[in-house]
C-alpha positions as a Markdown table, in Angstrom:
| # | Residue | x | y | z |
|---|---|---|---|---|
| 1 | Unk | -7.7 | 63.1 | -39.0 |
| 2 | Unk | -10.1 | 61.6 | -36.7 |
| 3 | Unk | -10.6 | 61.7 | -32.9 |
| 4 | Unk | -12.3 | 60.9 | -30.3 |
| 5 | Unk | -13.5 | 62.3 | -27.2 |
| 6 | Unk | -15.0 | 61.8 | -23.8 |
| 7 | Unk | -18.3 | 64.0 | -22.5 |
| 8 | Unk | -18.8 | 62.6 | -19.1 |
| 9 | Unk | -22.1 | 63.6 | -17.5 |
| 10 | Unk | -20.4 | 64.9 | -13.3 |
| 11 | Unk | -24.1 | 65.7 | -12.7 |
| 12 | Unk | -26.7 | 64.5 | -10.8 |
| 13 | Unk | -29.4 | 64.8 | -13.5 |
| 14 | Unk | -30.1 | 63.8 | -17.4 |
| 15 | Unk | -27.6 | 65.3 | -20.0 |
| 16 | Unk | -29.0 | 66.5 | -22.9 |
| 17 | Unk | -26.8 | 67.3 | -26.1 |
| 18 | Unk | -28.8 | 70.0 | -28.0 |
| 19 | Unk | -26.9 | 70.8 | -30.5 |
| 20 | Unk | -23.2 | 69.7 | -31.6 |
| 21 | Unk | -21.5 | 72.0 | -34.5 |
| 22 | Unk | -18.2 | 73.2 | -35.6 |
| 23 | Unk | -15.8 | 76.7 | -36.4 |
| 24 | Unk | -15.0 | 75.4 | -40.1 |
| 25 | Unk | -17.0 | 73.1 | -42.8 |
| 26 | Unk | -14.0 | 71.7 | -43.0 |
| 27 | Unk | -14.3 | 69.8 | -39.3 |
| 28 | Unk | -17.0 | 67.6 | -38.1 |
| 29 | Unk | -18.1 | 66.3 | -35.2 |
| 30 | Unk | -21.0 | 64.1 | -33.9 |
| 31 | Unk | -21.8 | 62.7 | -30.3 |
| 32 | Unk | -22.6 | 59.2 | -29.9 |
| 33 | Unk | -25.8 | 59.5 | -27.4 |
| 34 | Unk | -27.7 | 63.0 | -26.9 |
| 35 | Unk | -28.8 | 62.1 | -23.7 |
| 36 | Unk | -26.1 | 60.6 | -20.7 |
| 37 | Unk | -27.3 | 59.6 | -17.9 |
| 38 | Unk | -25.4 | 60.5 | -14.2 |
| 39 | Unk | -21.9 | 59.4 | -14.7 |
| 40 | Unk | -22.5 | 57.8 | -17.6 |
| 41 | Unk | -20.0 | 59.2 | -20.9 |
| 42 | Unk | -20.5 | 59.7 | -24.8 |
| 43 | Unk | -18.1 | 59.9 | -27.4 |
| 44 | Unk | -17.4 | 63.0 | -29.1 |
| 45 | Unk | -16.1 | 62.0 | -32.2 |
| 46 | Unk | -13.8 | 65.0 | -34.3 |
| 47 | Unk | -13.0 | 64.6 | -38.2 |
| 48 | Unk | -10.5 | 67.6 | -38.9 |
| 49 | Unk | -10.4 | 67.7 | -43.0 |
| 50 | Unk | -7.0 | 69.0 | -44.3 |
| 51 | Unk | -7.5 | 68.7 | -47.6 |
| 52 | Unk | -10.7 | 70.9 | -47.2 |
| 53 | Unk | -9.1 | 74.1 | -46.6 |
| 54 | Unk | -6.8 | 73.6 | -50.2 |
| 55 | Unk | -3.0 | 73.3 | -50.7 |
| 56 | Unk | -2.1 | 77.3 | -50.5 |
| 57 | Unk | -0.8 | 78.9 | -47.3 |
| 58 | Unk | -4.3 | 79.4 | -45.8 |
| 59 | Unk | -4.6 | 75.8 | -45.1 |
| 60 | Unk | -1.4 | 74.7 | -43.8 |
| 61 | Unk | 1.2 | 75.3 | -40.4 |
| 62 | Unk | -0.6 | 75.9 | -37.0 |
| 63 | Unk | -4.4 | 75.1 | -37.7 |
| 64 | Unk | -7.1 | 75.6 | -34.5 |
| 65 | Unk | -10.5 | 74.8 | -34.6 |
| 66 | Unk | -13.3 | 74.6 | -32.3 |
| 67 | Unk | -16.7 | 72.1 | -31.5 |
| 68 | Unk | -19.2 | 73.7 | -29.8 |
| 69 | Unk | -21.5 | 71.7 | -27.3 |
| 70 | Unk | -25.0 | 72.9 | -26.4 |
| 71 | Unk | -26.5 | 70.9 | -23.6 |
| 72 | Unk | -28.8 | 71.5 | -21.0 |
| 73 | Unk | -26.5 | 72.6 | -18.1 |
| 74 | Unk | -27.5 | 75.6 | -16.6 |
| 75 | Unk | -24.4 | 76.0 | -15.6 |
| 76 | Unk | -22.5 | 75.6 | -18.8 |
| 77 | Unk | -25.4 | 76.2 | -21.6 |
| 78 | Unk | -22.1 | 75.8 | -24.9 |
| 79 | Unk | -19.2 | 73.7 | -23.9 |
| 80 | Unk | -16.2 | 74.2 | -26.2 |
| 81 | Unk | -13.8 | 71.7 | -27.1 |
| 82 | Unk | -10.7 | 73.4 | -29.3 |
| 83 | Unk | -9.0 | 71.1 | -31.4 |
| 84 | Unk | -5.5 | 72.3 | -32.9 |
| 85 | Unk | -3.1 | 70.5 | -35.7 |
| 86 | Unk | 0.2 | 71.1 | -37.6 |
| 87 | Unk | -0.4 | 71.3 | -41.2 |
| 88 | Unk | 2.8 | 70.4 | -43.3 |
């Protein structure tokens, strides 16, 4: 499954993605631009692997997983975005 996401830059000065990474090998995510300029967005985009987490009880019903952001903000250094999913 595959989704994508808005990072809007609110600020009033150059956003700089650092570092994108994820909770679980099986999810990945990549950003579209490391740098956004003043009200300018990127797209975050998610891949949440089902398959990758094998057919036994571990990998299915209520699955959470997290991307973590590291910009530049002072104010918010690691952004997280959490994604969850019902596994059947």
């Amino acid at each position: 499954v595959t989704q994508t996401f808005k990072v809007k830059n609110s600020g009033k000065s150059i956003l700089e993605i650092k570092r994108v990474a994820t909770s679980c090998s099986c999810t990945t995510a990549k950003i579209s631009e490391e740098k956004i300029a003043p009200g300018e967005e990127a797209d975050l985009v998610a891949t949440y692997d089902t398959a990758a987490m094998g057919s036994g009880a571990h990998g299915k019903g209520e699955q959470e997983r997290i991307i973590y952001v590291k910009s530049n903000d002072a104010s918010i250094p690691q952004a997280e975005v959490t994604i969850a999913a019902f596994v059947k």
